[in-house]
mmCIF file of N, CA and C in Angstrom:
data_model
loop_
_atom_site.group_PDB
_atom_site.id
_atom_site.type_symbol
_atom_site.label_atom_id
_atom_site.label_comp_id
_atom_site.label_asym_id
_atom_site.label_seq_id
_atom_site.Cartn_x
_atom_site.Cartn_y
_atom_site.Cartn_z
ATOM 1 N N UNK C 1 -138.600 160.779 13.905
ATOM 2 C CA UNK C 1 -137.666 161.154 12.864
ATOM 3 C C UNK C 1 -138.381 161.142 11.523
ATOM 4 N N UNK C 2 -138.058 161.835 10.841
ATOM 5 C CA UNK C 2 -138.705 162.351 9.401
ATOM 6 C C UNK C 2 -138.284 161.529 8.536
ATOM 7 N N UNK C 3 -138.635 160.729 6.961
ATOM 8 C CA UNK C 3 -138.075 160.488 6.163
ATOM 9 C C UNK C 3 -137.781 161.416 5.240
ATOM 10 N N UNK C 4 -136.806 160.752 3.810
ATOM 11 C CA UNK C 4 -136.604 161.808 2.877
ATOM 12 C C UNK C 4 -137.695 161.644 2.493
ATOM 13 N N UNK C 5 -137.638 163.341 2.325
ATOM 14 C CA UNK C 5 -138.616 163.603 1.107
ATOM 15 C C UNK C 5 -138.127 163.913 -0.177
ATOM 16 N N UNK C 6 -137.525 164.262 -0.270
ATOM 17 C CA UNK C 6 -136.447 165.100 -2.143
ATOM 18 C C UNK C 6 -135.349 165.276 -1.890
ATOM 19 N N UNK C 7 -134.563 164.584 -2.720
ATOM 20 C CA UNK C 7 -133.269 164.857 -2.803
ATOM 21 C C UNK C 7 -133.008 165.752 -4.146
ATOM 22 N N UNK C 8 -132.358 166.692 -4.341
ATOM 23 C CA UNK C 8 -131.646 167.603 -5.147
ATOM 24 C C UNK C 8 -130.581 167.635 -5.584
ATOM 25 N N UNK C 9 -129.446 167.682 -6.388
ATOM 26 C CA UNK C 9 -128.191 167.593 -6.862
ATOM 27 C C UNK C 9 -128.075 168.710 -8.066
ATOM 28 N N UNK C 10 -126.916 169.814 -7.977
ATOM 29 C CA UNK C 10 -127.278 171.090 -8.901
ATOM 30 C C UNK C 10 -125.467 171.103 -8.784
ATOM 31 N N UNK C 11 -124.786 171.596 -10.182
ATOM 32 C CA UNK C 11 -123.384 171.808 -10.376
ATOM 33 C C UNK C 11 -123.334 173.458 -10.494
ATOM 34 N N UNK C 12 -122.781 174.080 -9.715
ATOM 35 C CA UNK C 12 -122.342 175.598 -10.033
ATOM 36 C C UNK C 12 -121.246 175.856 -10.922
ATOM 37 N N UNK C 13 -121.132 176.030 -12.077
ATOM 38 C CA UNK C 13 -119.489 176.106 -12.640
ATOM 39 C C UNK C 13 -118.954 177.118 -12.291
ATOM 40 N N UNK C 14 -118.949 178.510 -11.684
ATOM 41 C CA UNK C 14 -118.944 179.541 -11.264
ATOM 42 C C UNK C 14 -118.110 179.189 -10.253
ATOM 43 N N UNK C 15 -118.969 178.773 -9.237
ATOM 44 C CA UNK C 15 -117.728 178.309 -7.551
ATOM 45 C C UNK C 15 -117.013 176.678 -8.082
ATOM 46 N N UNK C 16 -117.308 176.127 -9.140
ATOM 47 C CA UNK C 16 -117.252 174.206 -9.029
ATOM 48 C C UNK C 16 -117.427 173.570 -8.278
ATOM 49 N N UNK C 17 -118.703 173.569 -7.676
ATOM 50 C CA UNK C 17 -118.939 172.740 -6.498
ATOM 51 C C UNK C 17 -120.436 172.651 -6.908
ATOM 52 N N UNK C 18 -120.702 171.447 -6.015
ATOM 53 C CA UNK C 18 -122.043 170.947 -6.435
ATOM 54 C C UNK C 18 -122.967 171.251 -4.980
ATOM 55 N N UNK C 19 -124.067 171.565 -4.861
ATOM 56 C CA UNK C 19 -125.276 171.954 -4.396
ATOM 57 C C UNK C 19 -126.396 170.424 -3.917
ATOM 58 N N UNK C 20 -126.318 169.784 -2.748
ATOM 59 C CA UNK C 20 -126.734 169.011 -2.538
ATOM 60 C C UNK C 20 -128.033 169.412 -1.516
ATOM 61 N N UNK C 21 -128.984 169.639 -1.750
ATOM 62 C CA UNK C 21 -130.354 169.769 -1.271
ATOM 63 C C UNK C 21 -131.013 168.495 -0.959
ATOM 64 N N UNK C 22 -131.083 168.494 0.612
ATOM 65 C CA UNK C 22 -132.044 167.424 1.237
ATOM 66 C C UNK C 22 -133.318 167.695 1.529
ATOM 67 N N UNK C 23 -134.460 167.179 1.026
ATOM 68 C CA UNK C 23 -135.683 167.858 1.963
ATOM 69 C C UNK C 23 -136.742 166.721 3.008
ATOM 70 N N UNK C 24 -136.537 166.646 4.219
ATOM 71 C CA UNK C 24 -137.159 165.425 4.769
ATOM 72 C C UNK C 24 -139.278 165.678 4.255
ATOM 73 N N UNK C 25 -139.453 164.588 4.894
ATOM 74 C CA UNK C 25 -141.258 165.139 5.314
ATOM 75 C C UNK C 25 -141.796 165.605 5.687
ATOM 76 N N UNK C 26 -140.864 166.339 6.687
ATOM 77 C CA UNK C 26 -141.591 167.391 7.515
ATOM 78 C C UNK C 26 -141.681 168.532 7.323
ATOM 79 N N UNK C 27 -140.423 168.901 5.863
ATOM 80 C CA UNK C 27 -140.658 170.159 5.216
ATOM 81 C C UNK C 27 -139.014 170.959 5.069
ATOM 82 N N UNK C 28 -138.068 170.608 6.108
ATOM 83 C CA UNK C 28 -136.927 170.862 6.736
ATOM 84 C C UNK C 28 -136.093 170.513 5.653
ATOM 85 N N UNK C 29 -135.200 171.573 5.413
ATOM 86 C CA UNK C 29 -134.579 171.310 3.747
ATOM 87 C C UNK C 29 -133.201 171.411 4.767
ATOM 88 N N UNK C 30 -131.997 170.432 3.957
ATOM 89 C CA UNK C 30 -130.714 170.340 4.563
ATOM 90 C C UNK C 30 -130.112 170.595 3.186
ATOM 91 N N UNK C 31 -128.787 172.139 3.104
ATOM 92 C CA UNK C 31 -128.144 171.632 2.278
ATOM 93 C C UNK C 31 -126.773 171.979 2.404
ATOM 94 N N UNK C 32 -125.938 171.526 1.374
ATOM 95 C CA UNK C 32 -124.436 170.722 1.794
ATOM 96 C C UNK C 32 -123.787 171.871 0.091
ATOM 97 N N UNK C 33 -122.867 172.079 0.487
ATOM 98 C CA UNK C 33 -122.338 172.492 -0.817
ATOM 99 C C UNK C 33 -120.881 171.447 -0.755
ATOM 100 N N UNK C 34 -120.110 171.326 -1.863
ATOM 101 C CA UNK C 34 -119.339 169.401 -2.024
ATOM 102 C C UNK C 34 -118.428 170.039 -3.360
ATOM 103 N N UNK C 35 -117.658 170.554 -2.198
ATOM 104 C CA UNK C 35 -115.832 170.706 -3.555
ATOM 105 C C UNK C 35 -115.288 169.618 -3.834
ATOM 106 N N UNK C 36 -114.668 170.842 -5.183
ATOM 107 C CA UNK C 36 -113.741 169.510 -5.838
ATOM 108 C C UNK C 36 -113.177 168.882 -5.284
ATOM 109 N N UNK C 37 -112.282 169.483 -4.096
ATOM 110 C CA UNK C 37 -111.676 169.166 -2.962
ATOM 111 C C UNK C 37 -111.994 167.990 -2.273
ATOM 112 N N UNK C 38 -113.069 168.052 -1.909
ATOM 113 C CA UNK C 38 -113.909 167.251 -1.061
ATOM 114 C C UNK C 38 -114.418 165.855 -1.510
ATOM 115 N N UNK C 39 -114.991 166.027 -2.938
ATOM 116 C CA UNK C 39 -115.314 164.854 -3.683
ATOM 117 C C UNK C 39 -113.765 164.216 -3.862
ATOM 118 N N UNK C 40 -112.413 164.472 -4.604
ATOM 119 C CA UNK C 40 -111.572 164.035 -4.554
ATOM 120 C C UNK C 40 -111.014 163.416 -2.540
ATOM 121 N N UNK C 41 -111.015 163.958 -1.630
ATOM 122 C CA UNK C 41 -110.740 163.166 -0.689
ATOM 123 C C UNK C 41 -111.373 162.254 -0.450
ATOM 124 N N UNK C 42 -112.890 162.203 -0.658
ATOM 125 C CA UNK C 42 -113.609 160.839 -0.461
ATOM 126 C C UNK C 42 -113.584 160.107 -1.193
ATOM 127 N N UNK C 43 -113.216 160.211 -2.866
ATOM 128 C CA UNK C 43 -113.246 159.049 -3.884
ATOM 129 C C UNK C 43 -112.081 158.313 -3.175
ATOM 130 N N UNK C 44 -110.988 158.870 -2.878
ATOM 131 C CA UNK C 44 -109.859 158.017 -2.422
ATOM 132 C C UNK C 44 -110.174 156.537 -1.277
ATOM 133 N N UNK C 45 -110.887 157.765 0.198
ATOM 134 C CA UNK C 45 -111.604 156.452 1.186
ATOM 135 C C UNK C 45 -112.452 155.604 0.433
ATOM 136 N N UNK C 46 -113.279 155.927 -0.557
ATOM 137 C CA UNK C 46 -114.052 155.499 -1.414
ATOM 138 C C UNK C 46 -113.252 153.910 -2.041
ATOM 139 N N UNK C 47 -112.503 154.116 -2.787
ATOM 140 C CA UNK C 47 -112.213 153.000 -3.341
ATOM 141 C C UNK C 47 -111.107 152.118 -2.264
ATOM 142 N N UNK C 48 -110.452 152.603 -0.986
ATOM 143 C CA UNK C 48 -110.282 151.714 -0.186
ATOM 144 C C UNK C 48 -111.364 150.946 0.097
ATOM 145 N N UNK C 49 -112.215 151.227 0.454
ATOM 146 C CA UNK C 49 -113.582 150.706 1.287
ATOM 147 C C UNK C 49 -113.911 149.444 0.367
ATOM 148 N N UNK C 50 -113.945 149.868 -0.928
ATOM 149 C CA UNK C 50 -114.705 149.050 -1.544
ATOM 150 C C UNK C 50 -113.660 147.708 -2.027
ATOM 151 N N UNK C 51 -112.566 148.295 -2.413
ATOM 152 C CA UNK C 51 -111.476 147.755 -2.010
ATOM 153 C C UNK C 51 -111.551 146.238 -0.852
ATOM 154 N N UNK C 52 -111.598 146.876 0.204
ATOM 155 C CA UNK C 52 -111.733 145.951 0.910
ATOM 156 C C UNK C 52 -112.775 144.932 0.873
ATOM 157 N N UNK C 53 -113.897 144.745 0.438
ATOM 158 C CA UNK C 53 -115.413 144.885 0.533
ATOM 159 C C UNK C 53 -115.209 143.229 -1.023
ATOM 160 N N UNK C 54 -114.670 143.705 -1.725
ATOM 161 C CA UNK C 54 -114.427 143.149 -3.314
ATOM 162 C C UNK C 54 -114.746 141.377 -2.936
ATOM 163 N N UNK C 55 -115.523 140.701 -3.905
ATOM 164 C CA UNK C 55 -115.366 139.495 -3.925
ATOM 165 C C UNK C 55 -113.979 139.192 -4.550
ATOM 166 N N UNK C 56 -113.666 137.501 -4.337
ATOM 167 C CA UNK C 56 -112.304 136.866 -4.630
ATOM 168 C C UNK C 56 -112.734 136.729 -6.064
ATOM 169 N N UNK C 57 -111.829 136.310 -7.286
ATOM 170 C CA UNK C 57 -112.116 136.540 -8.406
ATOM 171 C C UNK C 57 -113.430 134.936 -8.287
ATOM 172 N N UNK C 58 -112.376 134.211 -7.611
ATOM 173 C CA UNK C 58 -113.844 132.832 -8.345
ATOM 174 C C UNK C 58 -114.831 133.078 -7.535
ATOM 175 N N UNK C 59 -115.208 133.936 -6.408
ATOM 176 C CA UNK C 59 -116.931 134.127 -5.842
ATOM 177 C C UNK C 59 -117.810 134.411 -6.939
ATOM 178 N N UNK C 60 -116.982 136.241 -7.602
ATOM 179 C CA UNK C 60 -117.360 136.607 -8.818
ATOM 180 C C UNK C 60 -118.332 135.791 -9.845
ATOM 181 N N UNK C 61 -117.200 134.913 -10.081
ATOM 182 C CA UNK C 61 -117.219 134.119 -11.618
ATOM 183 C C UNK C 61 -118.397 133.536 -10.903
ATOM 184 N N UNK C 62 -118.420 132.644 -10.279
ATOM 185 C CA UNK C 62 -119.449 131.862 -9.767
ATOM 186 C C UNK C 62 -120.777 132.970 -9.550
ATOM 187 N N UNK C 63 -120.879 133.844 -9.105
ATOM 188 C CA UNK C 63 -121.936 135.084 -9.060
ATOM 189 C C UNK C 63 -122.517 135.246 -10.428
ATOM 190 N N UNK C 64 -121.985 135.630 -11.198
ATOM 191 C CA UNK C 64 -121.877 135.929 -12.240
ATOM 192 C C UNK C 64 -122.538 135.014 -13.364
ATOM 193 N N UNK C 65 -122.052 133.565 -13.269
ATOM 194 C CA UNK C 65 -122.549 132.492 -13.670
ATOM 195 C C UNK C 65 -123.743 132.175 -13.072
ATOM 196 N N UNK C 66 -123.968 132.459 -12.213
ATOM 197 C CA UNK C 66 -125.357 132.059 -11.944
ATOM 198 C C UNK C 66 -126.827 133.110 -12.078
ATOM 199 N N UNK C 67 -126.483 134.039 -12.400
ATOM 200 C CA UNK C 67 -126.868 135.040 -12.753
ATOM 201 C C UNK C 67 -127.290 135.390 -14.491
ATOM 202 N N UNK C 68 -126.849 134.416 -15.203
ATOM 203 C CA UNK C 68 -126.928 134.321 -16.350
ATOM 204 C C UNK C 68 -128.467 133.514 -16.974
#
């Protein structure tokens, strides 16, 4: 299996969608075009996930504090 090699990110205002270009090491370019549409359904799973994921407020504080 190949690693990345270049990642790309380009906004069309024309269609509004963004242009996501993968290129591994081996030369093999992958790309994805990512509507408004699309970005809005995943921000939603998006902030469930993370949502779930969230420290309790005093882990935080304590994180946070020690980090200082």
């Amino acid at each position: 299996m190949s690693g990345l090699g270049q990642f790309d990110a380009g906004y069309n205002s024309a269609q509004d969608r963004i242009l996501l270009r993968i290129t591994n090491t081996a030369g093999e370019e992958y790309r994805l075009w990512v509507t408004r549409r699309l970005c809005f359904s995943m921000l939603g799973d998006f902030k469930v996930k993370v949502s779930a994921c969230r420290l309790p407020a005093e882990e935080e504080e304590r994180v946070a504090g020690s980090s200082s």
